[in-house]
Backbone as JSON Lines, residues from 0, in Angstrom:
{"i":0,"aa":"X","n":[152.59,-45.99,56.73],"ca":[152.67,-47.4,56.43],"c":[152.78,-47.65,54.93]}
{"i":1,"aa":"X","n":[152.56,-46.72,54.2],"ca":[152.26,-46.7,52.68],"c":[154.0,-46.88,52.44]}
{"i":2,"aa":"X","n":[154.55,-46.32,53.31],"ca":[155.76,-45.71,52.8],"c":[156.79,-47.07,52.87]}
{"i":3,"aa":"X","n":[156.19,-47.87,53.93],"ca":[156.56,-49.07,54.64],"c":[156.73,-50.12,53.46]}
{"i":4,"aa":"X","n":[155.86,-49.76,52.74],"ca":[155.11,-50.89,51.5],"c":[156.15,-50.71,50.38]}
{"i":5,"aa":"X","n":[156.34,-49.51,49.96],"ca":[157.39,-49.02,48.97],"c":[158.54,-49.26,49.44]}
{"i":6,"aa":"X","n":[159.29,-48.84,50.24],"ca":[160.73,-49.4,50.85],"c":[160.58,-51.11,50.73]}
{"i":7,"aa":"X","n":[159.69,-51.65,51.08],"ca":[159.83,-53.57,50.99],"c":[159.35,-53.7,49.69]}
{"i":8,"aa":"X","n":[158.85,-53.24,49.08],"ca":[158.76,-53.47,47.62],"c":[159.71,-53.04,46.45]}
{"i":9,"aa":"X","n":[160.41,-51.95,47.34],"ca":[161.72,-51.39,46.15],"c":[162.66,-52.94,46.87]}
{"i":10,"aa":"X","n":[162.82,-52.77,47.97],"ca":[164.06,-53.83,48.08],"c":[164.38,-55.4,47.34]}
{"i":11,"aa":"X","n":[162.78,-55.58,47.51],"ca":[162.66,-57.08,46.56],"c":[162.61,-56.74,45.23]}
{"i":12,"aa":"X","n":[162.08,-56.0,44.57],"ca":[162.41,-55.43,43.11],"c":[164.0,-55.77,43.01]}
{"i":13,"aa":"X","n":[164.52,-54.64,43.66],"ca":[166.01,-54.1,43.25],"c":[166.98,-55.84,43.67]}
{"i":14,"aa":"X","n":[166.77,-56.27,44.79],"ca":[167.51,-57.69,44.53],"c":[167.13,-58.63,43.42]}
{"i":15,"aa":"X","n":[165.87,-59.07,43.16],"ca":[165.57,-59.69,42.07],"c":[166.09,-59.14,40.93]}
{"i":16,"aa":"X","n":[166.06,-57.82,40.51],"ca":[166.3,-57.0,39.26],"c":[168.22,-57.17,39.26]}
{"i":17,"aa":"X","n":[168.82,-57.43,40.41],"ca":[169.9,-57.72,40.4],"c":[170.45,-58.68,40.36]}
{"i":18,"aa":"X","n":[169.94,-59.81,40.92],"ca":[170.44,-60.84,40.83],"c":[170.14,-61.4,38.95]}
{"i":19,"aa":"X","n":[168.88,-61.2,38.17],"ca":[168.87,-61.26,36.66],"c":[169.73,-60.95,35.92]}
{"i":20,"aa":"X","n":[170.4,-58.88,36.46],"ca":[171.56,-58.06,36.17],"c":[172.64,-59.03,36.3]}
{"i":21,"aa":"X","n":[173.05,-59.49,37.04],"ca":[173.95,-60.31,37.07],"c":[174.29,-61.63,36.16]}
{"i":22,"aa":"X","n":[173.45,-62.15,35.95],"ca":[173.4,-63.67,35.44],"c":[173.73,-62.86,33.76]}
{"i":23,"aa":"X","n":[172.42,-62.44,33.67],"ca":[172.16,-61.48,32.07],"c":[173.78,-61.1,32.01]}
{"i":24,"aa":"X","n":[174.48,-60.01,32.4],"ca":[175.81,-59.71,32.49],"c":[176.81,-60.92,32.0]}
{"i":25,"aa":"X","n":[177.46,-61.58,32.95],"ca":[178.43,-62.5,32.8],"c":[177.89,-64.12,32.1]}
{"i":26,"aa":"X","n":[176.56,-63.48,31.31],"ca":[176.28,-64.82,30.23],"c":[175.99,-64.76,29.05]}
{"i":27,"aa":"X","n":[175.29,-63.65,28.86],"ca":[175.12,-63.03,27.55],"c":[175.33,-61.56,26.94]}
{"i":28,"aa":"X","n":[175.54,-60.53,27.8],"ca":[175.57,-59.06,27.67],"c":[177.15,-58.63,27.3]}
{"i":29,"aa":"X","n":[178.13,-59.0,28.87],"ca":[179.69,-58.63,28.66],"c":[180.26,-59.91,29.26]}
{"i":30,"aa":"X","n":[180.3,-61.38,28.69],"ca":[180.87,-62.55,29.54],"c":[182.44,-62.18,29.19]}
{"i":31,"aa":"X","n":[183.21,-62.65,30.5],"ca":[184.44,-62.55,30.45],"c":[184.96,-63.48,29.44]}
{"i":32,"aa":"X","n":[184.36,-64.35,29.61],"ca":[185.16,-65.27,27.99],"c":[183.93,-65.58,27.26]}
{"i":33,"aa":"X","n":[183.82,-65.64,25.92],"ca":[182.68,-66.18,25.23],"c":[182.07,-67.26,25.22]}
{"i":34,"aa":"X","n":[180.79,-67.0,25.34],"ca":[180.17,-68.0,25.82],"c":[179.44,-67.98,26.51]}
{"i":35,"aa":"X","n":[179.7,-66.9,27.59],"ca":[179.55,-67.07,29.02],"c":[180.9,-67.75,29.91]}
{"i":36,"aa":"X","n":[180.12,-66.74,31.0],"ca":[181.01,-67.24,32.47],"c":[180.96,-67.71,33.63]}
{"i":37,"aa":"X","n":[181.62,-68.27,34.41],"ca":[181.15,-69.26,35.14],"c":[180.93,-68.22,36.6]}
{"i":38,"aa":"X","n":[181.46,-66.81,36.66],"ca":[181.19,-65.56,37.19],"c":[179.77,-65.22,37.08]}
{"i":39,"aa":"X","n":[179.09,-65.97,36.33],"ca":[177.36,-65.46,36.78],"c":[177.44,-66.32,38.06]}
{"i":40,"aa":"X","n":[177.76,-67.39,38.39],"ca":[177.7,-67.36,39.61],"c":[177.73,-67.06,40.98]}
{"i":41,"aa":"X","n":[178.13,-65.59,40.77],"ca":[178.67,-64.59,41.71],"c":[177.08,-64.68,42.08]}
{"i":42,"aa":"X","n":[175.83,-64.49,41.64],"ca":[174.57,-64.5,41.45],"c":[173.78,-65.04,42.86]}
{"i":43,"aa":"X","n":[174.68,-66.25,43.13],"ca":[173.98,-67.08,43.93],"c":[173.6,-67.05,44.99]}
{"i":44,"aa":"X","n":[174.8,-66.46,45.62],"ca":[174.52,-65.89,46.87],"c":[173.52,-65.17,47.22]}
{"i":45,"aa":"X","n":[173.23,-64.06,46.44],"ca":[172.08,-63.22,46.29],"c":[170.47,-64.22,46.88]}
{"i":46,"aa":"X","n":[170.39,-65.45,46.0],"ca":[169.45,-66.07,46.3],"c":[168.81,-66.38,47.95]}
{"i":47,"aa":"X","n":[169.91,-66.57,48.84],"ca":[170.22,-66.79,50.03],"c":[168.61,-65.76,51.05]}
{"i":48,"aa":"X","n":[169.14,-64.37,50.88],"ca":[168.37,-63.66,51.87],"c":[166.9,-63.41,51.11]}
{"i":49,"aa":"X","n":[167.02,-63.95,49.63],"ca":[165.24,-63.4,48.86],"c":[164.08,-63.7,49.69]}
{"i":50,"aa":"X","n":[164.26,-64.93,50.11],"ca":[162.93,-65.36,50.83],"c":[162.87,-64.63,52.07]}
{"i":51,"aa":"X","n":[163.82,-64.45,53.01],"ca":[163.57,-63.27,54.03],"c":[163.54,-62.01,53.7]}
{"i":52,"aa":"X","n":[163.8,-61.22,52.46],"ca":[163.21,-60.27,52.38],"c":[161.68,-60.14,51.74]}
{"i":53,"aa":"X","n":[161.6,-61.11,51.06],"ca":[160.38,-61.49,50.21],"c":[158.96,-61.44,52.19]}
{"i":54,"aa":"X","n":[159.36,-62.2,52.97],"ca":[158.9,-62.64,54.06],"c":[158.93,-61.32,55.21]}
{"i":55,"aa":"X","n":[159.73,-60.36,54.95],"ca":[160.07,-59.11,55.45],"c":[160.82,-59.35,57.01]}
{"i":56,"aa":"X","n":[161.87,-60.53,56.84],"ca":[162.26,-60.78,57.92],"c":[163.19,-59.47,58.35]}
{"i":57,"aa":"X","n":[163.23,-59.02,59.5],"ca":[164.2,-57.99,59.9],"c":[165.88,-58.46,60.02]}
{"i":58,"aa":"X","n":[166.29,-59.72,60.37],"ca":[167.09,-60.05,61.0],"c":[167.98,-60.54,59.07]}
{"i":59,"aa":"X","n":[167.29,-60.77,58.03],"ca":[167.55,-60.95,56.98],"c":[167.73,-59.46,56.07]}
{"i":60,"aa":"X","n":[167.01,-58.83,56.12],"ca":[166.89,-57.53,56.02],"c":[168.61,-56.68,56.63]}
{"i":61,"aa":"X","n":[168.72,-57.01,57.86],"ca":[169.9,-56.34,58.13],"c":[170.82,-56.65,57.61]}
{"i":62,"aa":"X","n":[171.19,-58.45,58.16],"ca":[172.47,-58.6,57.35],"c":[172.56,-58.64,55.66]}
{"i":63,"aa":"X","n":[171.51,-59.36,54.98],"ca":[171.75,-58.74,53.59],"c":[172.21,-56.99,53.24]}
{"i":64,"aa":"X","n":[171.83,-56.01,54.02],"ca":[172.09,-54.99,53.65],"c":[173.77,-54.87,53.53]}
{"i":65,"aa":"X","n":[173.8,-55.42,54.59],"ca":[175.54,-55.56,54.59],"c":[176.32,-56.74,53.85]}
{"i":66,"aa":"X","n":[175.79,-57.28,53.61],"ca":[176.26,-58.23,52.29],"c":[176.52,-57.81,50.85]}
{"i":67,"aa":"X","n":[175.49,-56.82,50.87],"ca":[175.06,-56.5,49.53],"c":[176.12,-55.36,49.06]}
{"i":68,"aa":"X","n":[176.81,-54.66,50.23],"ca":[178.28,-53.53,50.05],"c":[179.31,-54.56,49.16]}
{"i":69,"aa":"X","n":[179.33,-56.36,49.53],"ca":[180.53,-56.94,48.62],"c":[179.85,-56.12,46.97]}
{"i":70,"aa":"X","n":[178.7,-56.66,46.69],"ca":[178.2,-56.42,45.1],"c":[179.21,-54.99,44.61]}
{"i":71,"aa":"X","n":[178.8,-54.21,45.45],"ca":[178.68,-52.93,45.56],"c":[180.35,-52.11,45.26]}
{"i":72,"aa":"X","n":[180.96,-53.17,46.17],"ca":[182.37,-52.99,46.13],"c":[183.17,-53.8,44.26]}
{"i":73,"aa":"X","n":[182.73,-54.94,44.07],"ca":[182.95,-55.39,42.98],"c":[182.29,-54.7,41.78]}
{"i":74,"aa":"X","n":[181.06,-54.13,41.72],"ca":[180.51,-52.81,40.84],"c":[181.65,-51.87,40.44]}
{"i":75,"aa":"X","n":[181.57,-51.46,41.31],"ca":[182.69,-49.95,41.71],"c":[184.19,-50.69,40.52]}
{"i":76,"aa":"X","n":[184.71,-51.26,41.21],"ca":[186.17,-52.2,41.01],"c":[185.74,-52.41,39.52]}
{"i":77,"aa":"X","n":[184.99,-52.81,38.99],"ca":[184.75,-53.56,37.54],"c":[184.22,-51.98,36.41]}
{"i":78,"aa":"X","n":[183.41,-51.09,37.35],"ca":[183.29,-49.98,36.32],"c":[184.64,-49.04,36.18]}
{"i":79,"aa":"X","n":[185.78,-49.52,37.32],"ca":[186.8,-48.81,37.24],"c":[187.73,-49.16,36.17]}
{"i":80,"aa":"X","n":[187.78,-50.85,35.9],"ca":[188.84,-51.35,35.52],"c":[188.49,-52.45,34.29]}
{"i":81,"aa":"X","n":[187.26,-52.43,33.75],"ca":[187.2,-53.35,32.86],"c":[187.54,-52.67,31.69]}
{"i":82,"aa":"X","n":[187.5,-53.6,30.64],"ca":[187.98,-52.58,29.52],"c":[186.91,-52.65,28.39]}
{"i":83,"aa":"X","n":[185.68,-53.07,28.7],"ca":[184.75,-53.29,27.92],"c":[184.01,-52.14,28.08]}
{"i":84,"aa":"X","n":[183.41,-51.79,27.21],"ca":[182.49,-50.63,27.85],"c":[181.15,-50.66,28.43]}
{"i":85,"aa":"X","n":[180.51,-52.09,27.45],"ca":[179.62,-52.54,28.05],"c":[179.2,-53.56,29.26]}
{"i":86,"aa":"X","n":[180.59,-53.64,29.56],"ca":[181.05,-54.47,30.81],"c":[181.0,-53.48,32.38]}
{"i":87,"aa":"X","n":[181.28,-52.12,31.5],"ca":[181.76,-50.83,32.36],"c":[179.89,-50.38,32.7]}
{"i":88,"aa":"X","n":[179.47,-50.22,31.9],"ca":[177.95,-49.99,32.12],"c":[177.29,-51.09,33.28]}
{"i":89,"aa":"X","n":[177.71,-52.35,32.75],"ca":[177.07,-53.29,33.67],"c":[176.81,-53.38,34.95]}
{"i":90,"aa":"X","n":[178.5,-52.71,34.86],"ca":[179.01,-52.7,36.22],"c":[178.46,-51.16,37.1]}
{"i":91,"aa":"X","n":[178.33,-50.35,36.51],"ca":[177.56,-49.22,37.03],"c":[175.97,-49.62,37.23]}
{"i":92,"aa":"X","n":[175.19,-50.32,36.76],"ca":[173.91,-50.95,36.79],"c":[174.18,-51.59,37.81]}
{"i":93,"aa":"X","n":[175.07,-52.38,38.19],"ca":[175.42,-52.89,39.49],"c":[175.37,-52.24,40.74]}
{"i":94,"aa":"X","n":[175.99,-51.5,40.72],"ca":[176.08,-50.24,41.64],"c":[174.76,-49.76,42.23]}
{"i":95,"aa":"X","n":[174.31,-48.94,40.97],"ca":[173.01,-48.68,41.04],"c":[171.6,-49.15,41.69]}
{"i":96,"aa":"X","n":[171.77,-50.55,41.21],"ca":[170.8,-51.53,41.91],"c":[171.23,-52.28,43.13]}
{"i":97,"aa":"X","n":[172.81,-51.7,43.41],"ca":[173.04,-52.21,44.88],"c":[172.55,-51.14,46.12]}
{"i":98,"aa":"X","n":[172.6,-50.14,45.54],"ca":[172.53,-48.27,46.47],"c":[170.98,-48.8,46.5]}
{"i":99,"aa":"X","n":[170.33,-49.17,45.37],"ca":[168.32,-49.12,45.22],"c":[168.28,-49.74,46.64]}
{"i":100,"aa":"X","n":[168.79,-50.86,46.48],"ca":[168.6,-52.1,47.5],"c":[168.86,-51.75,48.74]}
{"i":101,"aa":"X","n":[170.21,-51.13,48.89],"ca":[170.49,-50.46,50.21],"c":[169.74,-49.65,50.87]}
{"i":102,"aa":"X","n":[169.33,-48.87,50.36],"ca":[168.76,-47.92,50.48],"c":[167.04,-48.04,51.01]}
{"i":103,"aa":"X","n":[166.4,-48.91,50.5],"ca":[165.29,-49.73,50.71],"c":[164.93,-50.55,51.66]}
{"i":104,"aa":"X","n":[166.35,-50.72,51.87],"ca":[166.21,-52.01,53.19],"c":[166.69,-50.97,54.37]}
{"i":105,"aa":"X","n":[167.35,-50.0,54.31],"ca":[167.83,-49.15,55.93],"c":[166.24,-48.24,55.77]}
{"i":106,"aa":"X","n":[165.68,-47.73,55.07],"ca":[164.72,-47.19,55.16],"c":[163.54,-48.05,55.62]}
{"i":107,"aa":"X","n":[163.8,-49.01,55.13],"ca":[162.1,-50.19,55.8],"c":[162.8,-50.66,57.12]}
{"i":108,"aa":"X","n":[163.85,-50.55,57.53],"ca":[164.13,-51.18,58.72],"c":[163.96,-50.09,59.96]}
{"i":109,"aa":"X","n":[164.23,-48.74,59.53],"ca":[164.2,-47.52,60.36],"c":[163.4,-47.11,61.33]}
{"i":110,"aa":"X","n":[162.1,-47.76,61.08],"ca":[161.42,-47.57,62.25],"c":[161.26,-48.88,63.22]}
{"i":111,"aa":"X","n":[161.68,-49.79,62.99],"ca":[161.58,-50.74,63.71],"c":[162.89,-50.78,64.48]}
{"i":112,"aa":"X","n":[163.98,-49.93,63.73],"ca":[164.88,-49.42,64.54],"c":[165.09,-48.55,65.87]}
{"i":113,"aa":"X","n":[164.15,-47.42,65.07],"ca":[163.83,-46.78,66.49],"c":[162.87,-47.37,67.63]}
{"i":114,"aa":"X","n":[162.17,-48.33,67.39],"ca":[161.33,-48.54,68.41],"c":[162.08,-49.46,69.03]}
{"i":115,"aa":"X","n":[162.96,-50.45,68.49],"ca":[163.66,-51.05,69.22],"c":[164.66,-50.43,70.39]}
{"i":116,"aa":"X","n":[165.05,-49.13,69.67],"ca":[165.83,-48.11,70.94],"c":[164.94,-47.65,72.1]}
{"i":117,"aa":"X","n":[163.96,-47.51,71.48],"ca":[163.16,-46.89,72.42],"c":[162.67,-47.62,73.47]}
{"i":118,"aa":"X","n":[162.51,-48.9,73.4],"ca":[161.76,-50.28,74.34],"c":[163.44,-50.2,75.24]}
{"i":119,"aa":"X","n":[164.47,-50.05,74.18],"ca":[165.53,-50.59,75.05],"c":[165.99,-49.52,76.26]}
{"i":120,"aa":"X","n":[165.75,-48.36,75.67],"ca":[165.75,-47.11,76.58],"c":[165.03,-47.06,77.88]}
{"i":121,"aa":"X","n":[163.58,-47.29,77.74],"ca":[162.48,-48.11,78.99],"c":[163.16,-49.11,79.73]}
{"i":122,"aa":"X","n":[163.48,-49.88,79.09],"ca":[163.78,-51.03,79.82],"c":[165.1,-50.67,80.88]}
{"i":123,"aa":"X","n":[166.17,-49.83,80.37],"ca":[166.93,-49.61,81.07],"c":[166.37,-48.79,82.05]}
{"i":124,"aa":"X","n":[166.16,-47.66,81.81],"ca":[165.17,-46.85,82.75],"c":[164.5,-47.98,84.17]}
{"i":125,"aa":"X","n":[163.94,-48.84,83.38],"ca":[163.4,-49.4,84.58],"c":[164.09,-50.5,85.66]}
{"i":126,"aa":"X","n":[165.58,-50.68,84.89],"ca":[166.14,-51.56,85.93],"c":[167.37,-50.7,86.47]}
{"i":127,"aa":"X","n":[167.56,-49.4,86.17],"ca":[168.37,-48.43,86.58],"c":[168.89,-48.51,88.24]}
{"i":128,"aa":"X","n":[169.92,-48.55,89.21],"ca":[169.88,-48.77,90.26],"c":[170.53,-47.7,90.53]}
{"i":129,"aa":"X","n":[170.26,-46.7,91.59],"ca":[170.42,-45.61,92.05],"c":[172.29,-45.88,92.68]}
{"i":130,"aa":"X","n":[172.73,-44.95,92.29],"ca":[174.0,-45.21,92.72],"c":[174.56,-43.96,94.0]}
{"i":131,"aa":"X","n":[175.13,-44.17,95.06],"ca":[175.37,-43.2,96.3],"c":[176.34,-43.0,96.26]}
């Protein structure tokens, strides 16, 4: 259960620590135009699933995990192709804290995964109808 605690505690870390990464990035660190950009808004979305992971909802938990591959995919794309370097870093920090996140949330979800197979396995078992 200890372990339970660390997986939901890396996951809310690593989204919070990302969604900051983000804003910090495209406003003051590498903004696409000076000044800042109106691309920290990419940010927002992020806000969406905090309180269900904050709340340890499962059903928030899942689909954010799969939300969180867009970040992940735009990371990748931006450390490939920007021409900043510190834009290029950012964008690997991106990455980074998208894999943390991922990674945190399939691991805290894993056993509630299996037990869900397992109830569902019973259950079939028990309405199984003999076939002749």
């Amino acid at each position: 259960m200890q372990t339970q605690k660390l997986f939901h505690g890396g996951a809310i870390a690593s989204l919070i620590w990302l969604i900051g990464w983000l804003v910090a990035w495209e406003i003051w660190i590498a903004p696409l135009h000076p000044g800042g950009s109106l691309l920290a808004l990419k940010a927002l979305p992020l806000l969406l699933p905090l309180r269900g992971v904050i709340k340890r909802d499962l059903y928030t938990l899942q689909w954010s995990s799969m939300v969180i591959l867009l970040y992940f995919t735009e990371g990748v794309v931006r450390a490939w192709s920007d021409t900043s370097e510190a834009s290029r870093m950012m964008a690997l920090g991106e990455v980074a804290l998208v894999c943390v996140y991922f990674a945190c949330a399939l691991l805290y979800l894993r056993p509630y995964k299996k037990a869900a197979q397992k109830l569902a396995k019973e259950l079939l078992d028990k309405v199984k109808v003999p076939h002749d």
